[in-house]
């Protein structure tokens, strides 16, 4: 989290804009707090009073199902008020600028602004325009989608962590294949940074046209255009959607050929290591990057990623906003019982 999501006390934060400067310590903190909140979701009344009196606004200027609903549900489970901005019925359509829209929302006294936009860097701009608000990047162009990466790491740790093992111990040397449209993917950029921070070994697997023009500075173990070879020994296979809205169709000869060479087909899934996990951030385009039958296998953790995204986002909002409300820590919030 930019500006140090975790201060020396391990709680204070300003924004979450990129996973890059979270570091292993910050990731561990978010996953740990998320683990504390997982129990809340199993209650009849899955709420805690941690952010009572705080207001979280969602400003989504690009389509979303899971991230938006997840943040809004997370905020409500923490007893925050939620303001949901609808671009299609807003004054943006009357010519108001995004900057003035952000200033208007800030003037209403919101505490956090969760932002999604098709342009890379928008979350950083919003954070500069609204200095009094904690800004969370819910996806900006090709750049970053930090809470998706955190949800994926939580999901992997939940599946692979052995009793008594350090929180991040399961990631040491873990072979991870990130497969698909890396070029246009903010999830890939966030995942690579997050996996590298916790010691996993990421191989990017894609047609050369769907790799970034340069991989200089990417903390990866390797690159391959041969999916069958790359899947040998992989313990986690993270699939990426072809980003049609960003023009990916122009980078592959045809969807049929893409699926034949880079799709996780039933045959390829059958050759995976018995313990290998299949992840996909969604939305899934069944029959393209993954066969429909494979998406429904027990080893595919797509539903778990969504469930875990909720508790990870609770943790992020709590860490960003909970430190100056007089709230107890996450553990105490959970132990302290349900919201009234
Ligand atoms: N993974 C993800 O960001 O999904 P949405 O676009 O539905 O939010």
CSV table of C-alpha atoms and ligand atoms in Angstrom, one decimal:
chain,number,residue,atom,x,y,z
A,1,UNK,CA,0.0,0.0,0.0
A,2,UNK,CA,1.5,3.3,-1.1
A,3,UNK,CA,2.7,5.7,1.5
A,4,UNK,CA,3.2,2.7,3.7
A,5,UNK,CA,0.0,0.8,4.2
A,6,UNK,CA,1.4,-0.6,7.4
A,7,UNK,CA,3.1,2.0,9.5
A,8,UNK,CA,5.6,1.0,12.2
A,9,UNK,CA,2.6,0.2,14.5
A,10,UNK,CA,1.4,-2.3,11.8
A,11,UNK,CA,-2.0,-0.7,11.3
A,12,UNK,CA,-2.1,2.8,9.9
A,13,UNK,CA,-2.5,3.3,6.1
A,14,UNK,CA,-3.3,5.9,3.6
A,15,UNK,CA,-4.0,4.2,0.3
A,16,UNK,CA,-3.8,0.9,-1.4
A,17,UNK,CA,-2.8,1.7,-5.0
A,18,UNK,CA,-0.3,-1.0,-5.9
A,19,UNK,CA,0.9,-4.3,-4.5
A,20,UNK,CA,4.5,-3.4,-5.4
A,21,UNK,CA,5.4,-1.7,-2.2
A,22,UNK,CA,3.4,-3.9,0.2
A,23,UNK,CA,6.3,-6.3,0.7
A,24,UNK,CA,6.1,-9.7,2.3
A,25,UNK,CA,5.3,-8.1,5.7
A,26,UNK,CA,2.4,-6.1,4.3
A,27,UNK,CA,1.0,-9.0,2.5
A,28,UNK,CA,1.3,-11.2,5.5
A,29,UNK,CA,-0.5,-8.6,7.6
A,30,UNK,CA,-3.4,-8.3,5.1
A,31,UNK,CA,-3.7,-12.1,4.9
A,32,UNK,CA,-3.6,-12.5,8.7
A,33,UNK,CA,-6.3,-9.9,9.3
A,34,UNK,CA,-8.4,-11.5,6.5
A,35,UNK,CA,-8.1,-14.8,8.3
A,36,UNK,CA,-9.5,-13.2,11.4
A,37,UNK,CA,-12.5,-12.0,9.4
A,38,UNK,CA,-13.2,-15.3,7.7
A,39,UNK,CA,-14.9,-16.6,10.8
A,40,UNK,CA,-17.3,-13.6,10.7
A,41,UNK,CA,-18.7,-14.8,7.4
A,42,UNK,CA,-19.8,-18.0,8.9
A,43,UNK,CA,-22.1,-16.4,11.5
A,44,UNK,CA,-25.8,-16.0,11.2
A,45,UNK,CA,-25.2,-12.2,11.3
A,46,UNK,CA,-21.9,-11.8,9.5
A,47,UNK,CA,-21.1,-8.3,10.7
A,48,UNK,CA,-18.8,-6.6,13.1
A,49,UNK,CA,-18.9,-3.0,14.3
A,50,UNK,CA,-15.3,-2.2,13.2
A,51,UNK,CA,-16.1,0.7,10.8
A,52,UNK,CA,-19.3,2.0,12.3
A,53,UNK,CA,-19.7,5.6,11.4
A,54,UNK,CA,-17.3,5.4,8.5
A,55,UNK,CA,-18.4,5.8,4.8
A,56,UNK,CA,-16.9,3.9,1.9
A,57,UNK,CA,-17.7,5.1,-1.6
A,58,UNK,CA,-17.3,2.9,-4.7
A,59,UNK,CA,-16.4,4.8,-7.9
A,60,UNK,CA,-16.4,2.2,-10.8
A,61,UNK,CA,-16.0,3.7,-14.2
A,62,UNK,CA,-15.4,0.3,-15.8
A,63,UNK,CA,-17.5,-2.8,-15.7
A,64,UNK,CA,-17.3,-5.1,-12.6
A,65,UNK,CA,-19.3,-7.8,-10.9
A,66,UNK,CA,-17.2,-9.3,-8.2
A,67,UNK,CA,-14.8,-6.5,-7.2
A,68,UNK,CA,-17.6,-4.0,-6.7
A,69,UNK,CA,-20.0,-6.3,-4.9
A,70,UNK,CA,-17.1,-7.6,-2.8
A,71,UNK,CA,-16.0,-4.2,-1.7
A,72,UNK,CA,-19.5,-3.1,-0.9
A,73,UNK,CA,-20.3,-6.3,1.0
A,74,UNK,CA,-17.0,-6.0,2.8
A,75,UNK,CA,-17.7,-2.5,3.9
A,76,UNK,CA,-21.2,-3.4,5.1
A,77,UNK,CA,-19.9,-6.4,7.0
A,78,UNK,CA,-17.6,-3.9,8.8
A,79,UNK,CA,-20.7,-1.8,9.5
A,80,UNK,CA,-19.5,1.1,7.3
A,81,UNK,CA,-22.0,3.1,5.3
A,82,UNK,CA,-21.7,2.5,1.5
A,83,UNK,CA,-22.1,5.1,-1.2
A,84,UNK,CA,-22.2,3.6,-4.7
A,85,UNK,CA,-21.4,5.9,-7.6
A,86,UNK,CA,-23.2,5.0,-10.9
A,87,UNK,CA,-21.3,6.4,-13.9
A,88,UNK,CA,-24.2,5.9,-16.3
A,89,UNK,CA,-26.5,8.2,-14.3
A,90,UNK,CA,-23.9,10.7,-13.0
A,91,UNK,CA,-23.0,14.2,-14.0
A,92,UNK,CA,-20.0,12.9,-15.9
A,93,UNK,CA,-22.5,12.6,-18.6
A,94,UNK,CA,-23.1,16.3,-18.5
A,95,UNK,CA,-19.5,17.1,-19.0
A,96,UNK,CA,-18.2,17.2,-15.4
A,97,UNK,CA,-14.6,16.1,-15.2
A,98,UNK,CA,-13.5,13.1,-13.1
A,99,UNK,CA,-11.4,15.5,-11.0
A,100,UNK,CA,-14.5,17.5,-10.1
A,101,UNK,CA,-16.5,14.3,-9.5
A,102,UNK,CA,-13.9,13.1,-7.1
A,103,UNK,CA,-13.9,16.5,-5.3
A,104,UNK,CA,-17.7,16.3,-5.0
A,105,UNK,CA,-17.6,12.9,-3.5
A,106,UNK,CA,-14.8,13.9,-1.1
A,107,UNK,CA,-16.8,17.0,-0.1
A,108,UNK,CA,-19.6,14.6,1.1
A,109,UNK,CA,-17.2,13.4,3.8
A,110,UNK,CA,-16.5,9.9,2.6
A,111,UNK,CA,-13.6,8.1,4.4
A,112,UNK,CA,-12.6,5.7,1.6
A,113,UNK,CA,-12.9,5.7,-2.2
A,114,UNK,CA,-12.6,2.5,-4.1
A,115,UNK,CA,-11.8,3.3,-7.7
A,116,UNK,CA,-11.9,1.3,-10.9
A,117,UNK,CA,-11.0,2.9,-14.3
A,118,UNK,CA,-9.9,1.8,-17.7
A,119,UNK,CA,-6.9,4.1,-17.6
A,120,UNK,CA,-3.7,3.1,-15.9
A,121,UNK,CA,-2.7,5.5,-13.2
A,122,UNK,CA,-6.2,6.7,-12.4
A,123,UNK,CA,-6.1,5.5,-8.8
A,124,UNK,CA,-2.9,7.5,-8.2
A,125,UNK,CA,-4.5,10.6,-9.7
A,126,UNK,CA,-7.6,10.2,-7.5
A,127,UNK,CA,-5.4,9.8,-4.4
A,128,UNK,CA,-3.6,13.1,-5.3
A,129,UNK,CA,-7.0,14.9,-5.9
A,130,UNK,CA,-8.6,13.7,-2.7
A,131,UNK,CA,-5.9,13.9,0.0
A,132,UNK,CA,-8.4,13.5,2.8
A,133,UNK,CA,-9.7,10.1,1.6
A,134,UNK,CA,-8.1,6.6,1.7
A,135,UNK,CA,-8.1,5.5,-2.0
A,136,UNK,CA,-8.2,1.8,-2.9
A,137,UNK,CA,-7.3,0.8,-6.4
A,138,UNK,CA,-9.9,-1.7,-7.7
A,139,UNK,CA,-8.3,-2.0,-11.1
A,140,UNK,CA,-6.7,0.7,-13.3
A,141,UNK,CA,-6.2,-0.2,-16.9
A,142,UNK,CA,-3.4,-2.7,-17.5
A,143,UNK,CA,-1.6,-1.5,-14.4
A,144,UNK,CA,-2.7,-3.0,-11.0
A,145,UNK,CA,-5.5,-4.8,-9.3
A,146,UNK,CA,-3.9,-5.4,-5.8
A,147,UNK,CA,-6.8,-6.8,-4.0
A,148,UNK,CA,-7.3,-9.5,-6.6
A,149,UNK,CA,-3.6,-10.6,-6.1
A,150,UNK,CA,-4.2,-10.6,-2.3
A,151,UNK,CA,-7.3,-12.7,-2.7
A,152,UNK,CA,-5.4,-15.2,-4.9
A,153,UNK,CA,-2.5,-15.5,-2.4
A,154,UNK,CA,-5.0,-16.0,0.4
A,155,UNK,CA,-6.6,-18.8,-1.6
A,156,UNK,CA,-3.3,-20.5,-2.3
A,157,UNK,CA,-2.2,-20.3,1.3
A,158,UNK,CA,-5.6,-21.5,2.5
A,159,UNK,CA,-5.2,-24.6,0.3
A,160,UNK,CA,-1.4,-25.3,0.7
A,161,UNK,CA,-0.4,-24.1,4.1
A,162,UNK,CA,0.5,-27.0,6.4
A,163,UNK,CA,-0.4,-27.0,10.2
A,164,UNK,CA,2.3,-25.0,12.1
A,165,UNK,CA,3.8,-23.6,8.9
A,166,UNK,CA,4.6,-19.8,8.8
A,167,UNK,CA,1.9,-17.8,7.2
A,168,UNK,CA,3.9,-17.4,4.0
A,169,UNK,CA,5.9,-20.6,4.2
A,170,UNK,CA,3.9,-22.4,1.5
A,171,UNK,CA,5.1,-19.8,-1.1
A,172,UNK,CA,8.8,-20.4,-0.7
A,173,UNK,CA,9.9,-21.6,-4.2
A,174,UNK,CA,6.3,-22.5,-5.2
A,175,UNK,CA,6.2,-23.0,-8.9
A,176,UNK,CA,3.4,-20.8,-10.3
A,177,UNK,CA,2.3,-20.5,-14.0
A,178,UNK,CA,0.5,-17.3,-15.0
A,179,UNK,CA,-1.1,-18.2,-18.3
A,180,UNK,CA,-2.7,-16.0,-21.0
A,181,UNK,CA,-3.1,-12.4,-21.9
A,182,UNK,CA,-0.3,-11.0,-19.7
A,183,UNK,CA,0.2,-8.0,-22.0
A,184,UNK,CA,-3.2,-6.4,-21.1
A,185,UNK,CA,-3.6,-7.8,-17.6
A,186,UNK,CA,-3.4,-5.8,-14.4
A,187,UNK,CA,-4.0,-9.0,-12.5
A,188,UNK,CA,-0.8,-10.5,-14.0
A,189,UNK,CA,1.2,-7.4,-13.0
A,190,UNK,CA,-0.2,-7.5,-9.5
A,191,UNK,CA,0.2,-11.3,-9.1
A,192,UNK,CA,3.8,-11.3,-10.3
A,193,UNK,CA,4.7,-8.6,-7.8
A,194,UNK,CA,2.8,-10.4,-5.0
A,195,UNK,CA,4.2,-13.9,-5.7
A,196,UNK,CA,7.7,-12.5,-6.0
A,197,UNK,CA,7.4,-10.7,-2.7
A,198,UNK,CA,6.5,-13.9,-0.9
A,199,UNK,CA,9.1,-16.1,-2.6
A,200,UNK,CA,7.2,-18.0,-5.3
A,201,UNK,CA,8.7,-18.7,-8.7
A,202,UNK,CA,6.4,-17.4,-11.5
A,203,UNK,CA,6.6,-18.5,-15.1
A,204,UNK,CA,4.7,-16.4,-17.6
A,205,UNK,CA,3.0,-18.5,-20.3
A,206,UNK,CA,1.6,-16.7,-23.3
A,207,UNK,CA,1.8,-16.3,-27.1
A,208,UNK,CA,4.7,-13.8,-27.7
A,209,UNK,CA,2.1,-11.3,-29.0
A,210,UNK,CA,0.4,-11.3,-25.6
A,211,UNK,CA,3.5,-10.6,-23.6
A,212,UNK,CA,4.5,-7.0,-22.7
A,213,UNK,CA,6.9,-5.4,-25.2
A,214,UNK,CA,9.6,-5.7,-22.4
A,215,UNK,CA,9.8,-7.9,-19.3
A,216,UNK,CA,12.8,-6.0,-17.9
A,217,UNK,CA,12.3,-5.6,-14.2
A,218,UNK,CA,9.6,-8.3,-14.0
A,219,UNK,CA,10.6,-10.5,-11.0
A,220,UNK,CA,9.8,-13.8,-12.8
A,221,UNK,CA,11.6,-17.1,-13.0
A,222,UNK,CA,10.9,-17.6,-16.7
A,223,UNK,CA,8.8,-17.1,-19.8
A,224,UNK,CA,7.4,-19.8,-22.1
A,225,UNK,CA,5.1,-20.0,-25.1
A,226,UNK,CA,4.7,-23.8,-24.6
A,227,UNK,CA,1.9,-24.4,-22.2
A,228,UNK,CA,2.3,-28.1,-22.0
A,229,UNK,CA,5.9,-27.8,-21.0
A,230,UNK,CA,5.1,-25.0,-18.5
A,231,UNK,CA,2.4,-27.0,-16.8
A,232,UNK,CA,4.9,-29.8,-15.8
A,233,UNK,CA,5.6,-29.3,-12.2
A,234,UNK,CA,3.4,-26.2,-11.7
A,235,UNK,CA,1.6,-26.2,-8.4
A,236,UNK,CA,-0.5,-23.2,-9.2
A,237,UNK,CA,-1.9,-22.4,-12.6
A,238,UNK,CA,-3.3,-18.9,-12.7
A,239,UNK,CA,-5.3,-18.3,-15.8
A,240,UNK,CA,-6.0,-14.9,-17.4
A,241,UNK,CA,-8.9,-13.9,-19.5
A,242,UNK,CA,-8.3,-12.7,-23.0
A,243,UNK,CA,-9.0,-8.9,-22.6
A,244,UNK,CA,-11.2,-8.4,-25.6
A,245,UNK,CA,-12.2,-4.9,-24.4
A,246,UNK,CA,-8.5,-4.0,-24.7
A,247,UNK,CA,-8.2,-5.4,-28.2
A,248,UNK,CA,-6.7,-8.8,-27.4
A,249,UNK,CA,-8.5,-10.4,-30.3
A,250,UNK,CA,-6.1,-8.6,-32.7
A,251,UNK,CA,-3.1,-10.4,-31.1
A,252,UNK,CA,-4.2,-14.0,-31.7
A,253,UNK,CA,-5.0,-15.7,-35.1
A,254,UNK,CA,-8.3,-16.9,-33.8
A,255,UNK,CA,-10.0,-17.9,-30.5
A,256,UNK,CA,-9.9,-21.5,-31.7
A,257,UNK,CA,-6.2,-21.5,-32.1
A,258,UNK,CA,-5.7,-19.7,-28.8
A,259,UNK,CA,-7.7,-22.3,-27.0
A,260,UNK,CA,-5.9,-25.1,-28.7
A,261,UNK,CA,-2.4,-23.8,-27.8
A,262,UNK,CA,-2.9,-21.8,-24.6
A,263,UNK,CA,-6.3,-22.9,-23.1
A,264,UNK,CA,-6.5,-25.2,-20.1
A,265,UNK,CA,-8.3,-28.1,-21.8
A,266,UNK,CA,-9.6,-31.2,-20.1
A,267,UNK,CA,-6.6,-33.1,-21.5
A,268,UNK,CA,-4.1,-30.7,-20.1
A,269,UNK,CA,-5.8,-30.5,-16.7
A,270,UNK,CA,-5.6,-34.3,-16.5
A,271,UNK,CA,-1.8,-34.1,-16.8
A,272,UNK,CA,-1.4,-31.6,-14.0
A,273,UNK,CA,0.3,-32.6,-10.7
A,274,UNK,CA,-2.3,-34.2,-8.4
A,275,UNK,CA,-2.1,-31.3,-5.9
A,276,UNK,CA,-2.0,-28.5,-8.5
A,277,UNK,CA,-4.5,-25.7,-8.1
A,278,UNK,CA,-6.2,-23.8,-10.9
A,279,UNK,CA,-7.1,-20.2,-10.3
A,280,UNK,CA,-8.9,-17.6,-12.4
A,281,UNK,CA,-9.7,-14.1,-11.2
A,282,UNK,CA,-12.9,-14.0,-13.3
A,283,UNK,CA,-14.8,-13.2,-15.3
A,284,UNK,CA,-14.3,-16.6,-16.8
A,285,UNK,CA,-14.9,-17.1,-20.5
A,286,UNK,CA,-15.6,-20.8,-20.5
A,287,UNK,CA,-14.3,-22.7,-23.6
A,288,UNK,CA,-11.6,-20.1,-24.3
A,289,UNK,CA,-8.9,-19.8,-21.6
A,290,UNK,CA,-10.4,-22.8,-19.7
A,291,UNK,CA,-12.6,-25.7,-20.6
A,292,UNK,CA,-16.0,-25.5,-18.8
A,293,UNK,CA,-15.4,-28.9,-17.2
A,294,UNK,CA,-12.0,-27.8,-15.8
A,295,UNK,CA,-13.5,-24.6,-14.3
A,296,UNK,CA,-15.8,-26.9,-12.3
A,297,UNK,CA,-13.1,-29.3,-11.0
A,298,UNK,CA,-12.4,-29.4,-7.2
A,299,UNK,CA,-8.8,-28.2,-8.0
A,300,UNK,CA,-10.3,-25.1,-9.6
A,301,UNK,CA,-10.6,-22.5,-6.8
A,302,UNK,CA,-12.5,-19.9,-8.7
A,303,UNK,CA,-15.4,-19.7,-6.2
A,304,UNK,CA,-12.9,-19.7,-3.3
A,305,UNK,CA,-11.1,-16.7,-4.8
A,306,UNK,CA,-14.4,-14.8,-4.8
A,307,UNK,CA,-15.2,-15.8,-1.2
A,308,UNK,CA,-11.7,-15.0,-0.1
A,309,UNK,CA,-11.8,-11.7,-2.0
A,310,UNK,CA,-14.5,-10.6,0.4
A,311,UNK,CA,-12.4,-11.2,3.6
A,312,UNK,CA,-9.3,-9.8,2.0
A,313,UNK,CA,-11.2,-6.6,1.2
A,314,UNK,CA,-12.6,-6.5,4.7
A,315,UNK,CA,-9.0,-6.6,5.9
A,316,UNK,CA,-7.8,-3.9,3.5
A,317,UNK,CA,-10.7,-1.5,4.5
A,318,UNK,CA,-10.1,-2.3,8.2
A,319,UNK,CA,-6.4,-1.7,8.0
A,320,UNK,CA,-7.0,1.6,6.1
A,321,UNK,CA,-9.8,3.0,8.2
A,322,UNK,CA,-9.9,1.1,11.5
A,323,UNK,CA,-6.8,2.5,13.0
A,324,UNK,CA,-8.2,5.9,14.1
A,325,UNK,CA,-11.7,4.9,15.1
A,326,UNK,CA,-10.7,3.5,18.4
A,327,UNK,CA,-11.5,0.1,17.0
A,328,UNK,CA,-9.9,-2.9,18.6
A,329,UNK,CA,-7.7,-5.1,16.4
A,330,UNK,CA,-9.3,-7.6,13.9
A,331,UNK,CA,-9.0,-10.4,16.4
A,332,UNK,CA,-10.8,-8.5,19.1
A,333,UNK,CA,-13.4,-7.4,16.5
A,334,UNK,CA,-14.1,-11.0,15.7
A,335,UNK,CA,-14.0,-12.1,19.3
A,336,UNK,CA,-16.1,-9.1,20.3
A,337,UNK,CA,-19.2,-10.5,18.7
A,338,UNK,CA,-21.7,-9.5,16.2
A,339,UNK,CA,-22.8,-6.0,15.3
A,340,UNK,CA,-26.0,-5.1,16.9
B,1,LIG,N1,-11.7,-10.2,-11.1
B,1,LIG,C1,-12.4,-9.1,-11.3
B,1,LIG,O1,-11.8,-8.0,-11.2
B,1,LIG,O2,-13.7,-9.2,-11.6
B,1,LIG,P1,-14.7,-8.1,-11.9
B,1,LIG,O3,-14.3,-7.4,-13.2
B,1,LIG,O4,-16.0,-8.8,-12.1
B,1,LIG,O5,-14.7,-7.1,-10.8
